[in-house]
Coordinates of C-alpha atoms in Angstrom, one line a residue:
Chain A
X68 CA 0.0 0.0 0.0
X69 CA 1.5 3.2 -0.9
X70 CA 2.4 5.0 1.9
X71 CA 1.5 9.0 2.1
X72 CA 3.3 11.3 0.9
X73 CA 4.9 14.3 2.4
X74 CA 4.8 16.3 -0.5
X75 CA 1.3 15.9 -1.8
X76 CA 0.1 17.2 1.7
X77 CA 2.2 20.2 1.8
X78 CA 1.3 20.9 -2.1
X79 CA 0.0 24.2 -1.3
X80 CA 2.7 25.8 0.5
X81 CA 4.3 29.2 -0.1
X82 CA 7.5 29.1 -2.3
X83 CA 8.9 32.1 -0.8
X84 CA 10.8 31.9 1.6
X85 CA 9.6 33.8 4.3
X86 CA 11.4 35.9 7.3
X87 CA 10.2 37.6 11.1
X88 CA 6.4 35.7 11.1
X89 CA 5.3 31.8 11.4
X90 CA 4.3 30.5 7.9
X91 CA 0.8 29.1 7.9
X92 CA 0.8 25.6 6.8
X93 CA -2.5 24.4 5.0
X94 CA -3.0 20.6 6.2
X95 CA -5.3 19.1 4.3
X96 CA -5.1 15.9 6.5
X97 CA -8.7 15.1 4.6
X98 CA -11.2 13.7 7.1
X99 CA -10.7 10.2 7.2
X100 CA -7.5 11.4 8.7
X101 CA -10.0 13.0 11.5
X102 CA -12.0 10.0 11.3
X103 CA -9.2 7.7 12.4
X104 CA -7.2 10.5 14.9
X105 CA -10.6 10.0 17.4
X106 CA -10.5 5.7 16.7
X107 CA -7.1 6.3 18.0
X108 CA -7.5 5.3 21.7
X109 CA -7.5 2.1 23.5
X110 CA -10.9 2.7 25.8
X111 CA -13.6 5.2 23.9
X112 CA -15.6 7.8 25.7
X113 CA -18.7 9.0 25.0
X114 CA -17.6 12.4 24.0
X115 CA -15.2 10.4 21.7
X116 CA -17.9 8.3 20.4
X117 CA -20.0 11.4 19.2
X118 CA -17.2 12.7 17.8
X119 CA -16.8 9.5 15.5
X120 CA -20.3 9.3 14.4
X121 CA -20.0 13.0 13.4
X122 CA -16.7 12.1 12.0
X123 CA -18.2 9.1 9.8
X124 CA -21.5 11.3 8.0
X125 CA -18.4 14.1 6.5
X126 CA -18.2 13.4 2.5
X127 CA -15.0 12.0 1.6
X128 CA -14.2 9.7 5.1
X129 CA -13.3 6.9 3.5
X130 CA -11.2 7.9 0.5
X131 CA -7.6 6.5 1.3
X132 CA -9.0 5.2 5.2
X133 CA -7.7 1.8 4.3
X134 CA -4.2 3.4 3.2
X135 CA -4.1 5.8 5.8
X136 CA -4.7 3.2 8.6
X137 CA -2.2 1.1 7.6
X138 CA 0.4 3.8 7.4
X139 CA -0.7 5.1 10.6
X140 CA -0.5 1.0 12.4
X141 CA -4.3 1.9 13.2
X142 CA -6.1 -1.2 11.3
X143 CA -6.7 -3.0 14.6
X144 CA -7.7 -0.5 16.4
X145 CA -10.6 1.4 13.6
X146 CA -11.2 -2.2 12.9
X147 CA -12.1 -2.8 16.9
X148 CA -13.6 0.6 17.0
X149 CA -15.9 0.7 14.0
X150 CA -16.8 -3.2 13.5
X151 CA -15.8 -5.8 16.3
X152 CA -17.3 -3.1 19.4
X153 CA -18.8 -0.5 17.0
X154 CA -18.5 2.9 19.1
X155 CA -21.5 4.4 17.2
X156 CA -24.4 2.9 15.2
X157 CA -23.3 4.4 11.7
X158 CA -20.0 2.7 12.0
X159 CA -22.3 0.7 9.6
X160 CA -21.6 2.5 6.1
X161 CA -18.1 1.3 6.7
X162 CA -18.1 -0.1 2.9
X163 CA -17.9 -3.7 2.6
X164 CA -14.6 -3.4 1.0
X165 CA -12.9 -1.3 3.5
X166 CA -14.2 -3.7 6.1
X167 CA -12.6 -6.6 4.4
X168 CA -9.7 -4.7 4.1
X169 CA -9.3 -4.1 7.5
X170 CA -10.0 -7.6 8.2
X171 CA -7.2 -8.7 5.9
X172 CA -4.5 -6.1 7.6
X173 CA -6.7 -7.7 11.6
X174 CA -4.9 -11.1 10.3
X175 CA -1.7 -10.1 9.1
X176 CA -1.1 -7.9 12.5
X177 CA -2.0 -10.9 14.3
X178 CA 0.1 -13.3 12.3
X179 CA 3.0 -10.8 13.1
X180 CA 2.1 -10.3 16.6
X181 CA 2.5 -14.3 17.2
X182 CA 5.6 -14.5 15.5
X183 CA 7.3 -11.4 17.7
X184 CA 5.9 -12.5 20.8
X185 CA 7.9 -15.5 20.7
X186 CA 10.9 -13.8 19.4
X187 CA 10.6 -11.5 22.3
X188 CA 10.6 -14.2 24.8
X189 CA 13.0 -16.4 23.7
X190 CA 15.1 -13.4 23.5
X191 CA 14.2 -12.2 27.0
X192 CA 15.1 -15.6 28.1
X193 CA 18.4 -15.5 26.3
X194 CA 19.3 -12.5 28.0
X195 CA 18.4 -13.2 31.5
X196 CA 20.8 -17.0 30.9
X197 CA 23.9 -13.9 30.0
X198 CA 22.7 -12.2 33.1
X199 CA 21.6 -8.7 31.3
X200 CA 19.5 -6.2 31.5
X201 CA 17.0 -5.5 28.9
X202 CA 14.2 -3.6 28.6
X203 CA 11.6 -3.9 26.1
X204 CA 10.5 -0.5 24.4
X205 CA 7.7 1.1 22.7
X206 CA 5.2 -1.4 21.2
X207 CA 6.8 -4.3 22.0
X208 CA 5.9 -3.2 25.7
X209 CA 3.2 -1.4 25.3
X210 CA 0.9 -3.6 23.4
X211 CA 1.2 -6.2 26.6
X212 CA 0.8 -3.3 28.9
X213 CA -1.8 -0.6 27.2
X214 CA -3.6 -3.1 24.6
X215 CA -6.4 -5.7 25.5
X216 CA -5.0 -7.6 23.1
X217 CA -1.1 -7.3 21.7
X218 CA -1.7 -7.6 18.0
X219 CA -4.1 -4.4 18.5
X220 CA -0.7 -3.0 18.6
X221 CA 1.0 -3.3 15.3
X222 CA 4.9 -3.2 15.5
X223 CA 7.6 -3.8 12.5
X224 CA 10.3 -5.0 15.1
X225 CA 11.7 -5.1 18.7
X226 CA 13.0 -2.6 20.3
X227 CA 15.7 -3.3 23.5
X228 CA 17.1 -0.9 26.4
X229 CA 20.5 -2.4 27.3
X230 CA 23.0 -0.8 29.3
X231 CA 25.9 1.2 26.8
X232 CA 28.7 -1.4 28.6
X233 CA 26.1 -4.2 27.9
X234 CA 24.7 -3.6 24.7
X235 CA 27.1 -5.4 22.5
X236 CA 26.9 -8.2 24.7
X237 CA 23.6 -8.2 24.2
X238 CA 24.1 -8.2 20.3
X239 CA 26.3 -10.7 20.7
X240 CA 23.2 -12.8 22.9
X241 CA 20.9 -12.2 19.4
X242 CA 23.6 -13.6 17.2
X243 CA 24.2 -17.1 19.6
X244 CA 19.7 -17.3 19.1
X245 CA 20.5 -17.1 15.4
X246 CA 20.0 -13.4 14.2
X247 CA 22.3 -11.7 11.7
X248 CA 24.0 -9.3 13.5
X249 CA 26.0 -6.7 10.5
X250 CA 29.4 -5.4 12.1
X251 CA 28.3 -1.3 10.8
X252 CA 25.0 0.4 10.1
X253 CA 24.0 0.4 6.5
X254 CA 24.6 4.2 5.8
X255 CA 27.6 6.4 7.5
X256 CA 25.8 9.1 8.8
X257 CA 24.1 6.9 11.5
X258 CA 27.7 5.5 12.7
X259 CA 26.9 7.1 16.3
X260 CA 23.3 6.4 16.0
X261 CA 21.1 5.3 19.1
X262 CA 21.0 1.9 18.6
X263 CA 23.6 -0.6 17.3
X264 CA 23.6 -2.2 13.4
X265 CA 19.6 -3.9 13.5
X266 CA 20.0 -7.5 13.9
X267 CA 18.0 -9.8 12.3
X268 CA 16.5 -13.2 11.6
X269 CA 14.0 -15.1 9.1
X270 CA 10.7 -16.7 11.3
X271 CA 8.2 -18.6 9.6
X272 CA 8.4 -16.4 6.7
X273 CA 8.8 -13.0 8.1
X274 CA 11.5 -11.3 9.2
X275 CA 11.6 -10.0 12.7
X276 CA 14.8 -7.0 13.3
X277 CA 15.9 -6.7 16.7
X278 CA 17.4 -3.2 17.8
X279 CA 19.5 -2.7 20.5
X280 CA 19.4 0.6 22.0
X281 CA 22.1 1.7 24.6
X282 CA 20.1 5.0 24.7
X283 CA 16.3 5.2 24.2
X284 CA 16.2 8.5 23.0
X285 CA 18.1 9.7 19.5
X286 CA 21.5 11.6 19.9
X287 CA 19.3 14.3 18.0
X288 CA 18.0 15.3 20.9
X289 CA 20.2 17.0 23.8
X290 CA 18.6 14.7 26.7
X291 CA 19.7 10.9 27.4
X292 CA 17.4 7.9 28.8
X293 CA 19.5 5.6 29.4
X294 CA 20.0 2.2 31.8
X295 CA 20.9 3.7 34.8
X296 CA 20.1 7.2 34.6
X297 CA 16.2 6.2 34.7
X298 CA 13.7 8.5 36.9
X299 CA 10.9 5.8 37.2
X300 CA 11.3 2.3 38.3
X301 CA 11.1 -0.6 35.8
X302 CA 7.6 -2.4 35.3
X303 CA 7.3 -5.8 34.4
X304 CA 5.2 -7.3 32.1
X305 CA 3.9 -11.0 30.6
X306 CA 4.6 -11.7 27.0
X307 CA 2.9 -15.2 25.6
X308 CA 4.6 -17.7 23.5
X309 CA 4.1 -20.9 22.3
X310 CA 1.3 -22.9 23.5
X311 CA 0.4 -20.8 26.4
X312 CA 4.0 -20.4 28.1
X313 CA 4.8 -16.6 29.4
X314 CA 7.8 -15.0 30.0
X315 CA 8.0 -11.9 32.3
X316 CA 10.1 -8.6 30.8
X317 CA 10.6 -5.5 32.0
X318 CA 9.7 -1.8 30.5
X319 CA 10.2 1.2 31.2
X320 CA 8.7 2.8 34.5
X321 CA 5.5 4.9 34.2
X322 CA 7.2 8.2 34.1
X323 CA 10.2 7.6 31.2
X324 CA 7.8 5.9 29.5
X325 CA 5.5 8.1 29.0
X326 CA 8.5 10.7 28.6
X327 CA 9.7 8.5 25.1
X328 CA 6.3 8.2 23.8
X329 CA 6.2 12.0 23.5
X330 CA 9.8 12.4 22.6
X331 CA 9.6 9.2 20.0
X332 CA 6.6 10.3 18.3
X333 CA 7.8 13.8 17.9
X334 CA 10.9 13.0 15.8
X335 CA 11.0 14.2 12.6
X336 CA 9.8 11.8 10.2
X337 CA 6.6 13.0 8.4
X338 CA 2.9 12.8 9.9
X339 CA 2.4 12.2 13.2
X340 CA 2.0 8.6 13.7
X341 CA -1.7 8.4 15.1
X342 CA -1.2 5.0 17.1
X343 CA 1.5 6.9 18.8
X344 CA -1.6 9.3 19.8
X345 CA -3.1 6.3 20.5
X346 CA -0.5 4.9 23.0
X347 CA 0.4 8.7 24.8
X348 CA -3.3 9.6 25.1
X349 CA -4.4 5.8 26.6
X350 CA -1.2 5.6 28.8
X351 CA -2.1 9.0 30.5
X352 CA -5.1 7.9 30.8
X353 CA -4.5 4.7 32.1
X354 CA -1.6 5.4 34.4
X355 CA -2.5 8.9 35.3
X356 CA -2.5 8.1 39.0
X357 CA 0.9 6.6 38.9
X358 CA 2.4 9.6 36.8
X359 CA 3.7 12.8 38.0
X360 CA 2.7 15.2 35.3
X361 CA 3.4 19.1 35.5
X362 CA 2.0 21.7 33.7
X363 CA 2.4 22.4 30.0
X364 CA 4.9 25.2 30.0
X365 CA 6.9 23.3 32.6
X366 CA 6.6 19.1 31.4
X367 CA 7.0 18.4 27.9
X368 CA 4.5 15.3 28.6
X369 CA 1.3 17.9 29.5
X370 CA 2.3 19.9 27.0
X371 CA 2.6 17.2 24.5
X372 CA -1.3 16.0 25.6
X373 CA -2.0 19.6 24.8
X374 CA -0.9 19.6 21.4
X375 CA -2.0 16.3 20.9
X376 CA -6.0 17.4 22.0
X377 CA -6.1 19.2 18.4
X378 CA -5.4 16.2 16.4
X379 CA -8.6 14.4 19.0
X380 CA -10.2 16.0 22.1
X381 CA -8.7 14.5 25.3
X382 CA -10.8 12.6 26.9
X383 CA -12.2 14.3 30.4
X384 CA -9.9 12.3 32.4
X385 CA -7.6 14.4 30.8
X386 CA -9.5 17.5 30.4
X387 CA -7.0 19.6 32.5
X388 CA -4.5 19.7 30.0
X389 CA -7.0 20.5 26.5
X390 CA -5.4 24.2 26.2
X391 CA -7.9 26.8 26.5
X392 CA -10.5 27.3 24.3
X393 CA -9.4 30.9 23.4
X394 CA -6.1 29.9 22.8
X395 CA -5.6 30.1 18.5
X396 CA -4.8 26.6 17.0
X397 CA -1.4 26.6 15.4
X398 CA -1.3 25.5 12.0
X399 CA 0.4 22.1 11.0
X400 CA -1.4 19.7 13.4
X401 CA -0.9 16.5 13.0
X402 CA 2.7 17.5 10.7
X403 CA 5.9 16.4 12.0
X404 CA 8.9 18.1 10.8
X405 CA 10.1 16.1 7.7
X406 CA 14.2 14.3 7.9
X407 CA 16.9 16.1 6.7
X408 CA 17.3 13.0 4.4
X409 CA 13.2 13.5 3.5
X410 CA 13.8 17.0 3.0
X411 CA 16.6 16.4 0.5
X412 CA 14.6 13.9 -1.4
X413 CA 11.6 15.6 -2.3
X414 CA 11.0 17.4 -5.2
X415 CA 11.1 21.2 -4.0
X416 CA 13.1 23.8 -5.0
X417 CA 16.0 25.3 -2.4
X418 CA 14.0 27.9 -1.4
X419 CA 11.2 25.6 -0.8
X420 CA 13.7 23.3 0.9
X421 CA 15.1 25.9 3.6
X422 CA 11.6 27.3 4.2
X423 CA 10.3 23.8 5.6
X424 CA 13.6 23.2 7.0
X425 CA 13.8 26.8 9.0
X426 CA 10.0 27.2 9.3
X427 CA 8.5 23.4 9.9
X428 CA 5.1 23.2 11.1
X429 CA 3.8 25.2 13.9
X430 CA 2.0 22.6 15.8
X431 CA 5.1 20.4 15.7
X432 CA 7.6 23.3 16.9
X433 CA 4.9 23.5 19.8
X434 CA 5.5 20.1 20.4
X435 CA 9.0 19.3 20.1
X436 CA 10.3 22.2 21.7
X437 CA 7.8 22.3 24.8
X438 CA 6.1 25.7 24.1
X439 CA 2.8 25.9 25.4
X440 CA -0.4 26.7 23.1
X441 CA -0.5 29.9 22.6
X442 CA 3.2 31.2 23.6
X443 CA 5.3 32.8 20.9
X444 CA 7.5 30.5 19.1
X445 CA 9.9 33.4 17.5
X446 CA 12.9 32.4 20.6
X447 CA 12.6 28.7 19.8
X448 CA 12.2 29.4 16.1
X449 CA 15.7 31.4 15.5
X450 CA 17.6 30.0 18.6
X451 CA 16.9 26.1 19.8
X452 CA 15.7 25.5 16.4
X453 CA 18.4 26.8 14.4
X454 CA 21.3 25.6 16.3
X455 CA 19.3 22.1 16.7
X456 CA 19.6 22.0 13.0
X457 CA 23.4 22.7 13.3
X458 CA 23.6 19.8 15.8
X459 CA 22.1 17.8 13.1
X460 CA 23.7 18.3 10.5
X461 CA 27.1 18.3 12.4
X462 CA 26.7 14.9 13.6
X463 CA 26.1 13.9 10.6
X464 CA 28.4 15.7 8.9
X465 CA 31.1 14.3 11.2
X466 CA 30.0 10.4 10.9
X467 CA 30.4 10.6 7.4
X468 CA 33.6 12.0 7.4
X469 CA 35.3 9.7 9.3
X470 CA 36.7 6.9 7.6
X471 CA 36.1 3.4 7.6
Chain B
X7 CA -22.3 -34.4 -13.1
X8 CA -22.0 -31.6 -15.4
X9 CA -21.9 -32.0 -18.9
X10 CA -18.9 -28.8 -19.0
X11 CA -16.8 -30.2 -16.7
X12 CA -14.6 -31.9 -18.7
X13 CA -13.7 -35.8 -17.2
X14 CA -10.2 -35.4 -16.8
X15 CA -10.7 -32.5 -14.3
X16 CA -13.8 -34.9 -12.8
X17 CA -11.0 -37.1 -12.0
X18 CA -8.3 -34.7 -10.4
X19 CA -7.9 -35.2 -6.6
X20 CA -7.7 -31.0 -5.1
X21 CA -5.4 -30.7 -2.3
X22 CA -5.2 -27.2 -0.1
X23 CA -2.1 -25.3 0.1
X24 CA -0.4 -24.9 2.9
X25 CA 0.1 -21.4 2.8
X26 CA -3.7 -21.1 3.0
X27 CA -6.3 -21.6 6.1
X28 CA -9.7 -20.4 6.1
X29 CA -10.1 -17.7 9.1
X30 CA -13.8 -17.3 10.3
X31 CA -13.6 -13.2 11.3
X32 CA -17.0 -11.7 12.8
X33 CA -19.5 -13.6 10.6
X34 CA -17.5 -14.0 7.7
X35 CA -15.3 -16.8 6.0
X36 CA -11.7 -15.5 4.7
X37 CA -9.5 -17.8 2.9
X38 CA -5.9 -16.0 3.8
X39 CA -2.5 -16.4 3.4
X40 CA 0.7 -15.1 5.5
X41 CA 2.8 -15.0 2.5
X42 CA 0.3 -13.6 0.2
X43 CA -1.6 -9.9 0.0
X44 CA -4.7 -11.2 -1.2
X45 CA -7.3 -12.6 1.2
X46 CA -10.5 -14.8 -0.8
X47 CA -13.8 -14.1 0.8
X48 CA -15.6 -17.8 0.8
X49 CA -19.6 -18.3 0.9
X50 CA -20.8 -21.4 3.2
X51 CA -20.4 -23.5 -0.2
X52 CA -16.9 -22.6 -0.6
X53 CA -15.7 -23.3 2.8
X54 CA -17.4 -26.9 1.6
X55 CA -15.7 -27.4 -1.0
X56 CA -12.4 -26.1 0.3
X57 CA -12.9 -28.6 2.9
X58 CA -12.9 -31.6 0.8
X59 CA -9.8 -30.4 -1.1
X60 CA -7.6 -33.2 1.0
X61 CA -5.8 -34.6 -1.7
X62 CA -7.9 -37.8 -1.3
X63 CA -11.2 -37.2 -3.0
X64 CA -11.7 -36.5 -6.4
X65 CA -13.8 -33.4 -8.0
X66 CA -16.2 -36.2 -9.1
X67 CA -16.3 -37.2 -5.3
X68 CA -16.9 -34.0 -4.3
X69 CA -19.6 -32.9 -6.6
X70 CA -21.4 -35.8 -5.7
X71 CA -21.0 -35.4 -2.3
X72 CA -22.7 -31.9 -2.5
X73 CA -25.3 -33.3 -4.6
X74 CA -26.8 -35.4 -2.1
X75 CA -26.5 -33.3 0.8
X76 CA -28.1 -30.3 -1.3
X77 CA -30.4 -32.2 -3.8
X78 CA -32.3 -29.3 -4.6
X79 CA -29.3 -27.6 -6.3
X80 CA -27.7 -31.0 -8.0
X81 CA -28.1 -29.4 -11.4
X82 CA -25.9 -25.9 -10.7
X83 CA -23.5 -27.7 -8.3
X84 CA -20.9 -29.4 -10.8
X85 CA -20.8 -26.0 -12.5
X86 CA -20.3 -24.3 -8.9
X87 CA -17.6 -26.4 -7.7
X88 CA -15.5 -26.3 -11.0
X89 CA -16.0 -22.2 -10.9
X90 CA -15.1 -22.7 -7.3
X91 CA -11.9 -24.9 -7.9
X92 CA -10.3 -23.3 -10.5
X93 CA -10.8 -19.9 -8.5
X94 CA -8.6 -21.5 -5.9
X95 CA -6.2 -22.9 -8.5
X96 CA -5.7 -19.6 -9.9
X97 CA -5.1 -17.6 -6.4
X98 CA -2.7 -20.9 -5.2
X99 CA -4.5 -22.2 -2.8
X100 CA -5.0 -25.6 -3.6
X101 CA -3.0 -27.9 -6.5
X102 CA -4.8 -30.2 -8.9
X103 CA -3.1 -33.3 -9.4

C-alpha cells in the first residue's frame, strides 16, 4: 500500500521563503485522517464516540482510510472501533470493501504479533541465561501493557534498552539465538546512532529486526534515557509464547515511559503517527494516577497531551490539559517536521527546501520544543531550532567523514 | 455431473495449500494467506468445497457429495464447484493433481 506522501500534503505551501512571522501551513489531512485520529484510543468515551459518528456522516471519510490506517499502524484499532465493538451505530456505512480490508491487515497484524511474541521471549530468556539487563521499548511493551490484546498493537520489530557497557553483549546474545548481527549500520551518517547495526532473523516467513538501544532517546535530541540514569522504576510485564507459556520482561517505568512516547513520536519523520496518539493519550489515561505530570509550559508530557487534544479532544480524564479554548490553534497539526534526508529527497526547489527546513510546522515546533499553546514561538524558532539544525547536521556531517 | 466439466478434471484429486487456512472473522469466511496480500472471501459453499480439497477425494467425489446433501441444487452444483476450484487454483491455494 502506498504509503503518504509528504509532498502531496504540503502541495500548497508558499514558495517564498519567508522571514520575522510563522508561515501558515495548510493541512489538508482530509477527514478520514479525523475519522481515524478520534479511533485512535484504547478505551472510547462518550464524547469520543460522538465525535466518530460525526466524523463518519463528513463526504470523503473513506477515501484513502484503508491506506491511511495502515500507514498510521491503526487497522486493529478502527477495525475494533468501527466493526468488532462499533462505538456508534453508523459505524455501519463502513463499505464492505474497506471492512474486508481491514479484516485482511486484523490477520496479518496478528500473524505478526505471534511471531514477535515468541521472538521476544526467547530473546528475554536468552538475556536473562547472559545475566543482562533488557528492557523492552515502545510497542513491544506497550501492546502487553496498554492493549487488550497485543496484535491491537501493530509493531515492525523489537525494540531493546540495554546498558551502553552491555549492549554489544547483548548483540552478541541475538547472534548465539540465530540473528544476523552486521558489524556497521547500513549508511555512514548513523555511525553514532542510538541503537547498534539492526539485527535480524527469518521466522516462519517473516522477518523480525531486533534493535538494540544503549540509549532510548536519538542523539538528535540533547537529553539521554538511558539504563541507569532512569527517573521511574522498571515495570514488568507477561509476554505469551508458544502454547500458552509466558515469559515476564521489563519496560520502562511509568514516568520515562511516557517521557519516550512524547519524545519518540515527535521525531521528525513526516505525519504524526496516530497510534502513537493512541499509545500517549491511553497511557495518560490509564496510568494517570501513577504519573507525575506538571503543567504544559513546565513538562513536555502535559504539554505534549496539549498539542496532541487538536489532532482528537482529550478525553475528560484528561480535560485539565485540553489548552484553553481561546487559545488560537497553530497550524500544522498533525505534521511532523520532515528528515533532513526526507527534506533532500523531495522534489522542492532550495527555497522551498530551507523554508520547511527553518519554518517546519507550527504545531510540531509546539511540540518538540515544549512551548505551550499559545506562547510565541519566534525564541525557539531562530535559537533552539536553528542551532538544533546545526547539531544535526554536524553529527552527521562528522559520521560521514570519518573513515572506515 | 456436469456436462462442462470436462472428465479429466472430474477425475483430479484437489489438495489445499499450505500457505492457506480459512479464518472465520466476525460472521464472515476469509480464505488467507501469511505469504500472500490477497485474502478470498468464501460463501458457506466454498468453505465446503475447500474442505474436501484433502488430496484424497476426487472433483467427481466432491460434486457428488454436494449433490446429495443439497439435492435441490444437484443441477448448478458441478458447474459451482468447477468455478469454485479453479478460483482457488488460480489464487494458489490448492494444486490439482
Amino acid at each position: 500500500m502506498k504509503p503518504v506522501a509528504i509532498a502531496t500534503d504540503q502541495a500548497n505551501d508558499e514558495s517564498a521563503l519567508v522571514m520575522a512571522r510563522d508561515v501558515p501551513q495548510k493541512t489538508p489531512l482530509g477527514p478520514a485522517h479525523a475519522l481515524l485520529a478520534l479511533l485512535a484510543r484504547v478505551d472510547m468515551d462518550p464524547a469520543c464516540a460522538h465525535a466518530v459518528e460525526t466524523a463518519i456522516a463528513r463526504d470523503g471519510v473513506w477515501n484513502r482510510f484503508l491506506d491511511l490506517a495502515e500507514d498510521h499502524a491503526m487497522a486493529p484499532l478502527a477495525y475494533h472501533h468501527l466493526v468488532r465493538q462499533p462505538v456508534t451505530s453508523n459505524a455501519a456505512t463502513l463499505p464492505k470493501t474497506l471492512r474486508r480490508g481491514l479484516q485482511a491487515l486484523v490477520l496479518r497484524h496478528r500473524d505478526a504479533d505471534i511471531i514477535l511474541n515468541d521472538n521476544l521471549a526467547e530473546i528475554v530468556a536468552a538475556s536473562r541465561r547472559a545475566n543482562l539487563q533488557v528492557l523492552v521499548l515502545k510497542g513491544g511493551a506497550l501492546c502487553h501493557i496498554l492493549y487488550p490484546d497485543s496484535s491491537m498493537r501493530p509493531r515492525r520489530d523489537i525494540d531493546l534498552l540495554a546498558h551502553p557497557r552491555e549492549a554489544a553483549a547483548m548483540q552478541a546474545c541475538l547472534g548465539q539465538l540465530g540473528f544476523e548481527t552486521p558489524a556497521k549500520h547500513g549508511a555512514r551518517a548513523m555511525r553514532f546512532h542510538h541503537h547498534l547495526p539492526i539485527a535480524s532473523r527469518q521466522c516462519d516467513g517473516m522477518q523480525v529486526s531486533v534493535e538494540v538501544h544503549h540509549d532510548a532517546l536519538s542523539g538528535d535530541y540533547p537529553d539521554r534515557l538511558r539504563i541507569g540514569q532512569l527517573t521511574s522504576p522498571a515495570q514488568d510485564f507477561d509476554v505469551p509464547h508458544g502454547n500458552g507459556g509466558k515469559v515476564t520482561a521489563s519496560a520502562l517505568g511509568h514516568d520515562d515511559m511516557l517521557c519516550h512516547l512524547c519524545l519518540h513520536a515527535l521525531e521528525p519523520g513526516g505525519p504524526f503517527r496516530l497510534i502513537g496518539l493512541a499509545d500517549i493519550v491511553s497511557y495518560a489515561c490509564r496510568f494517570e494516577g501513577a504519573l507525575s505530570l506538571g503543567q504544559a509550559n513546565q513538562d513536555t508530557r502535559a504539554n505534549t497531551l496539549a498539542l496532541l487534544h487538536y489532532l482528537a479532544p482529550l478525553p475528560p480524564q484528561l480535560g485539565k490539559f485540553a489548552p484553553p479554548s481561546h487559545v488560537p490553534v497553530p497550524d500544522g497539526v498533525g505534521l511532523n517536521m520532515p528528515t533532513l534526508k526526507q527534506l533532500f529527497s523531495m522534489p522542492l526547489t532550495s527555497s522551498q527546501r530551507l523554508n520547511k527546513l527553518v519554518f517546519p510546522s507550527p504545531w510540531w515546533m509546539h511540540a518538540y520544543y515544549g512551548v505551550a499553546p499559545g506562547q510565541p514561538l519566534g525564541r525557539v524558532r531562530y535559537g533552539r531550532h536553528l542551532l538544533r539544525i546545526c547539531r544535526w547536521a554536524l553529527r552527521r556531517g562528522f559520521a560521514i567523514s570519518l573513515p572506515g | 455431473m456436469t456436462e462442462t466439466a470436462p472428465n479429466d478434471l472430474l477425475r483430479k484429486k484437489p489438495s489445499r495449500s499450505s500457505q492457506f487456512r480459512i479464518e472465520q472473522m466476525d460472521g464472515e469466511y476469509l480464505l488467507y494467506s501469511v505469504n500472500e496480500t490477497r485474502t478470498i472471501y468464501l460463501n458457506d459453499t466454498a468453505v465446503l468445497v475447500f474442505n474436501a480439497c484433502n488430496g484424497e477425494l476426487t472433483v467427481g467425489e466432491i460434486v457428488s457429495a454436494l449433490s446429495e446433501a443439497y439435492p435441490d441444487a444437484k443441477d448448478a452444483i458441478g458447474d459451482d464447484v468447477v468455478t469454485v476450484l479453479r478460483e482457488f487454483e488460480n489464487h494458489g491455494a490448492i494444486e490439482l493433481a
